Amino acid sequence: LPPIRIEQIVVDNQILPFQSHLVLPAGTRKIEFHYAALSYLAPQKNRYKYRLENFETDWEFAGSRQIAYYTNVSPGSYRFQVKGCNNDGLWNEEGSALTFYLTPHFYETPLFIGLAGFIGLAVVFLGFRLRVRQLRRRKIVLEKLVRERTEQLSQSHLDLVAANIELQKLSIVARETEDAVIIMNADFDIEWINTGYTRMYGMTLPQLIRDRGGNYRQIGFNDNSEIYLQDCVR
């Protein structure tokens, strides 16, 4: 059987002598293993196969090629194995092997990854708590606004009911009296007149608005009307 020997290791274009166990620096990107079968009768007929445990599961048939290339190997422990045969096709199944450890960067260590994961979870948790607190505060503000608006609407409703009651009382009195009665809004626009007004002046509300205008100031029956109106406003 032909003896198999790993002659040298090239790491990022730097040649290292064969050792049974190597420690490679962090950031190693390219690894080459140079090997040979010590059978010199017909070396061109020597054949090889190799495998990098923890990186690949199947053996790679290399033919007569005497170099194995690996790039972008992740940090960790590995074992490189190579087997060969001579020109008679006799395979040395024991072959040759070496182990190496590719050192990780500090950010690739389990401690750093665990710490980063913990910090990430803490940030997510704190962000969730902050969001919940913001939503609770917003809920309190909205509930307060709803209560205030509801109270305002309730008070407005009560004021409107009271005003309607007063208007109903006033309309009853206005219908019963023989005097002329005019009801107008805060801008002195005439909204209603009683029958006493119609009898006294001979005009209905549509006729009054058409002929004299719909604002009490435009009618001008009395020079003291403006004074009376201002007293009503006050």
CSV table of C-alpha atoms in Angstrom, one decimal:
chain,number,residue,atom,x,y,z
A,1,LEU,CA,0.0,0.0,0.0
A,2,PRO,CA,1.3,3.5,-0.8
A,3,PRO,CA,2.1,5.6,2.2
A,4,ILE,CA,0.0,8.9,2.2
A,5,ARG,CA,1.5,12.1,3.6
A,6,ILE,CA,0.2,15.6,4.1
A,7,GLU,CA,3.2,17.7,3.2
A,8,GLN,CA,2.1,21.2,4.0
A,9,ILE,CA,-0.8,23.5,4.7
A,10,VAL,CA,-1.2,26.9,3.0
A,11,VAL,CA,-3.4,29.4,5.0
A,12,ASP,CA,-4.2,32.6,3.2
A,13,ASN,CA,-1.1,32.1,1.0
A,14,GLN,CA,1.1,31.5,4.0
A,15,ILE,CA,2.8,28.1,4.1
A,16,LEU,CA,2.7,26.1,7.4
A,17,PRO,CA,4.6,22.9,8.1
A,18,PHE,CA,2.6,19.8,8.7
A,19,GLN,CA,1.3,19.4,12.3
A,20,SER,CA,-1.2,16.9,13.6
A,21,HIS,CA,-3.1,19.7,15.2
A,22,LEU,CA,-3.2,23.4,14.2
A,23,VAL,CA,-4.9,26.5,15.6
A,24,LEU,CA,-5.7,28.9,12.8
A,25,PRO,CA,-6.3,32.6,13.4
A,26,ALA,CA,-9.7,34.3,13.2
A,27,GLY,CA,-10.6,35.6,9.8
A,28,THR,CA,-8.9,32.8,7.9
A,29,ARG,CA,-10.6,32.7,4.5
A,30,LYS,CA,-8.6,30.2,2.3
A,31,ILE,CA,-7.0,26.9,3.3
A,32,GLU,CA,-5.1,24.5,1.1
A,33,PHE,CA,-3.9,21.0,2.0
A,34,HIS,CA,-1.0,19.6,-0.1
A,35,TYR,CA,-0.6,15.8,0.0
A,36,ALA,CA,1.1,13.0,-1.9
A,37,ALA,CA,1.3,9.2,-2.2
A,38,LEU,CA,4.8,7.9,-1.7
A,39,SER,CA,4.7,5.6,-4.7
A,40,TYR,CA,7.1,6.5,-7.5
A,41,LEU,CA,6.8,3.7,-10.0
A,42,ALA,CA,4.2,5.6,-12.0
A,43,PRO,CA,3.3,8.7,-9.9
A,44,GLN,CA,1.1,10.0,-12.7
A,45,LYS,CA,-1.3,7.1,-12.0
A,46,ASN,CA,-1.7,7.8,-8.3
A,47,ARG,CA,-5.2,8.8,-7.3
A,48,TYR,CA,-6.6,10.6,-4.2
A,49,LYS,CA,-9.8,11.3,-2.3
A,50,TYR,CA,-10.3,13.5,0.7
A,51,ARG,CA,-12.8,14.8,3.2
A,52,LEU,CA,-13.1,17.6,5.7
A,53,GLU,CA,-15.1,16.3,8.7
A,54,ASN,CA,-17.7,18.8,10.1
A,55,PHE,CA,-17.7,20.6,6.8
A,56,GLU,CA,-18.7,17.9,4.3
A,57,THR,CA,-19.9,14.3,4.7
A,58,ASP,CA,-19.0,12.7,1.4
A,59,TRP,CA,-15.5,11.9,0.1
A,60,GLU,CA,-14.3,14.1,-2.7
A,61,PHE,CA,-12.5,12.2,-5.5
A,62,ALA,CA,-9.6,14.3,-6.6
A,63,GLY,CA,-8.1,12.1,-9.3
A,64,SER,CA,-4.4,12.9,-9.6
A,65,ARG,CA,-4.8,16.4,-8.1
A,66,GLN,CA,-2.6,16.7,-5.0
A,67,ILE,CA,-4.2,19.8,-3.5
A,68,ALA,CA,-7.5,20.3,-1.6
A,69,TYR,CA,-9.0,23.8,-1.5
A,70,TYR,CA,-11.4,25.2,1.1
A,71,THR,CA,-12.8,28.8,1.5
A,72,ASN,CA,-15.1,30.5,3.9
A,73,VAL,CA,-14.9,27.8,6.5
A,74,SER,CA,-16.8,28.7,9.6
A,75,PRO,CA,-15.0,28.8,13.0
A,76,GLY,CA,-14.8,25.5,14.8
A,77,SER,CA,-13.0,22.2,15.0
A,78,TYR,CA,-12.3,20.1,11.9
A,79,ARG,CA,-10.5,17.0,10.7
A,80,PHE,CA,-9.0,16.7,7.3
A,81,GLN,CA,-8.5,13.1,5.9
A,82,VAL,CA,-6.9,12.1,2.6
A,83,LYS,CA,-6.5,8.6,1.1
A,84,GLY,CA,-4.6,7.5,-2.0
A,85,CYS,CA,-3.8,4.6,-4.3
A,86,ASN,CA,-0.8,3.7,-6.5
A,87,ASN,CA,-0.6,2.7,-10.1
A,88,ASP,CA,-1.9,-0.8,-9.2
A,89,GLY,CA,-5.1,0.6,-7.8
A,90,LEU,CA,-4.3,-0.4,-4.2
A,91,TRP,CA,-5.9,2.1,-1.8
A,92,ASN,CA,-4.4,3.0,1.5
A,93,GLU,CA,-7.7,3.4,3.4
A,94,GLU,CA,-6.0,4.6,6.6
A,95,GLY,CA,-4.4,7.5,4.7
A,96,SER,CA,-3.3,10.5,6.6
A,97,ALA,CA,-5.2,13.1,8.7
A,98,LEU,CA,-4.8,16.2,10.8
A,99,THR,CA,-7.1,18.3,13.0
A,100,PHE,CA,-7.3,22.1,13.2
A,101,TYR,CA,-9.3,24.6,15.1
A,102,LEU,CA,-10.4,27.8,13.4
A,103,THR,CA,-10.5,30.6,16.0
A,104,PRO,CA,-13.7,32.7,15.9
A,105,HIS,CA,-13.9,36.4,16.0
A,106,PHE,CA,-15.1,37.7,19.4
A,107,TYR,CA,-18.5,38.4,17.9
A,108,GLU,CA,-18.7,34.8,16.7
A,109,THR,CA,-18.2,33.3,20.2
A,110,PRO,CA,-21.2,31.7,22.0
A,111,LEU,CA,-20.8,34.2,24.9
A,112,PHE,CA,-21.1,37.2,22.6
A,113,ILE,CA,-24.0,35.7,20.6
A,114,GLY,CA,-25.8,34.8,23.8
A,115,LEU,CA,-25.2,38.3,25.2
A,116,ALA,CA,-26.3,39.9,21.9
A,117,GLY,CA,-29.4,37.8,21.9
A,118,PHE,CA,-30.2,38.8,25.5
A,119,ILE,CA,-29.7,42.4,24.8
A,120,GLY,CA,-31.9,42.1,21.7
A,121,LEU,CA,-34.7,40.5,23.7
A,122,ALA,CA,-34.3,43.1,26.4
A,123,VAL,CA,-34.6,45.9,23.8
A,124,VAL,CA,-37.7,44.3,22.4
A,125,PHE,CA,-39.2,43.8,25.8
A,126,LEU,CA,-38.5,47.4,26.9
A,127,GLY,CA,-39.9,48.6,23.6
A,128,PHE,CA,-43.0,46.6,24.1
A,129,ARG,CA,-43.4,47.9,27.7
A,130,LEU,CA,-42.9,51.5,26.4
A,131,ARG,CA,-45.5,51.0,23.7
A,132,VAL,CA,-48.0,49.5,26.1
A,133,ARG,CA,-47.4,52.5,28.5
A,134,GLN,CA,-47.9,55.0,25.6
A,135,LEU,CA,-51.2,53.2,24.6
A,136,ARG,CA,-52.4,53.3,28.2
A,137,ARG,CA,-51.7,57.0,28.5
A,138,ARG,CA,-53.4,57.7,25.2
A,139,LYS,CA,-56.4,55.6,26.3
A,140,ILE,CA,-56.6,57.7,29.5
A,141,VAL,CA,-56.4,60.9,27.5
A,142,LEU,CA,-59.0,59.8,25.1
A,143,GLU,CA,-61.3,58.6,27.9
A,144,LYS,CA,-61.0,62.0,29.5
A,145,LEU,CA,-61.8,63.8,26.3
A,146,VAL,CA,-64.8,61.5,25.8
A,147,ARG,CA,-66.1,62.3,29.3
A,148,GLU,CA,-65.6,66.0,28.8
A,149,ARG,CA,-67.3,66.0,25.4
A,150,THR,CA,-70.1,63.9,26.8
A,151,GLU,CA,-70.6,66.3,29.6
A,152,GLN,CA,-70.6,69.2,27.2
A,153,LEU,CA,-73.1,67.5,25.0
A,154,SER,CA,-75.3,66.6,28.0
A,155,GLN,CA,-75.1,70.2,29.2
A,156,SER,CA,-75.9,71.5,25.7
A,157,HIS,CA,-78.8,69.2,25.5
A,158,LEU,CA,-80.1,70.4,28.9
A,159,ASP,CA,-79.7,74.0,27.8
A,160,LEU,CA,-81.5,73.3,24.6
A,161,VAL,CA,-84.4,71.5,26.5
A,162,ALA,CA,-84.6,74.4,28.9
A,163,ALA,CA,-84.7,76.9,26.0
A,164,ASN,CA,-87.3,74.9,24.2
A,165,ILE,CA,-89.5,74.9,27.3
A,166,GLU,CA,-89.1,78.7,27.6
A,167,LEU,CA,-90.0,79.1,23.9
A,168,GLN,CA,-93.0,76.9,24.4
A,169,LYS,CA,-94.1,79.0,27.3
A,170,LEU,CA,-93.5,82.2,25.4
A,171,SER,CA,-95.4,80.9,22.3
A,172,ILE,CA,-98.3,80.0,24.5
A,173,VAL,CA,-98.3,83.5,26.0
A,174,ALA,CA,-97.8,85.1,22.6
A,175,ARG,CA,-100.8,83.2,21.2
A,176,GLU,CA,-103.1,84.3,24.0
A,177,THR,CA,-102.1,88.0,24.1
A,178,GLU,CA,-103.7,90.7,21.9
A,179,ASP,CA,-100.3,92.5,21.7
A,180,ALA,CA,-98.0,92.1,18.7
A,181,VAL,CA,-95.2,89.7,19.5
A,182,ILE,CA,-92.1,89.0,17.4
A,183,ILE,CA,-89.6,86.2,18.1
A,184,MET,CA,-86.1,86.6,16.7
A,185,ASN,CA,-82.6,85.1,17.1
A,186,ALA,CA,-79.5,86.7,18.5
A,187,ASP,CA,-78.8,88.4,15.1
A,188,PHE,CA,-82.4,89.9,15.3
A,189,ASP,CA,-83.6,87.9,12.3
A,190,ILE,CA,-87.3,87.4,12.7
A,191,GLU,CA,-88.4,83.8,13.1
A,192,TRP,CA,-92.0,84.0,14.3
A,193,ILE,CA,-94.8,86.5,14.7
A,194,ASN,CA,-98.2,86.0,16.5
A,195,THR,CA,-101.7,86.6,15.2
A,196,GLY,CA,-101.8,89.8,17.2
A,197,TYR,CA,-99.0,91.2,15.1
A,198,THR,CA,-100.8,90.2,11.9
A,199,ARG,CA,-104.0,91.9,13.1
A,200,MET,CA,-102.1,95.0,14.1
A,201,TYR,CA,-100.0,95.5,11.0
A,202,GLY,CA,-101.9,93.4,8.5
A,203,MET,CA,-99.0,91.3,7.4
A,204,THR,CA,-98.1,87.7,7.8
A,205,LEU,CA,-94.5,86.6,8.4
A,206,PRO,CA,-93.8,85.8,4.6
A,207,GLN,CA,-95.3,89.2,3.7
A,208,LEU,CA,-93.2,91.0,6.3
A,209,ILE,CA,-90.0,89.4,5.2
A,210,ARG,CA,-90.8,90.1,1.5
A,211,ASP,CA,-91.9,93.7,2.0
A,212,ARG,CA,-89.9,95.0,4.9
A,213,GLY,CA,-87.0,92.5,5.3
A,214,GLY,CA,-86.4,89.7,7.7
A,215,ASN,CA,-84.3,91.6,10.3
A,216,TYR,CA,-86.0,93.6,13.0
A,217,ARG,CA,-83.5,96.5,12.5
A,218,GLN,CA,-84.6,96.8,8.9
A,219,ILE,CA,-88.2,97.3,9.9
A,220,GLY,CA,-87.6,100.4,12.1
A,221,PHE,CA,-91.1,100.8,13.6
A,222,ASN,CA,-89.7,102.7,16.6
A,223,ASP,CA,-86.7,105.0,17.0
A,224,ASN,CA,-86.0,103.4,20.4
A,225,SER,CA,-85.9,99.9,18.9
A,226,GLU,CA,-82.1,99.7,18.9
A,227,ILE,CA,-82.1,100.6,22.6
A,228,TYR,CA,-84.6,97.9,23.4
A,229,LEU,CA,-82.6,95.4,21.4
A,230,GLN,CA,-79.4,96.1,23.1
A,231,ASP,CA,-81.1,95.7,26.5
A,232,CYS,CA,-82.4,92.3,25.4
A,233,VAL,CA,-78.9,91.3,24.4
A,234,ARG,CA,-77.5,92.3,27.7
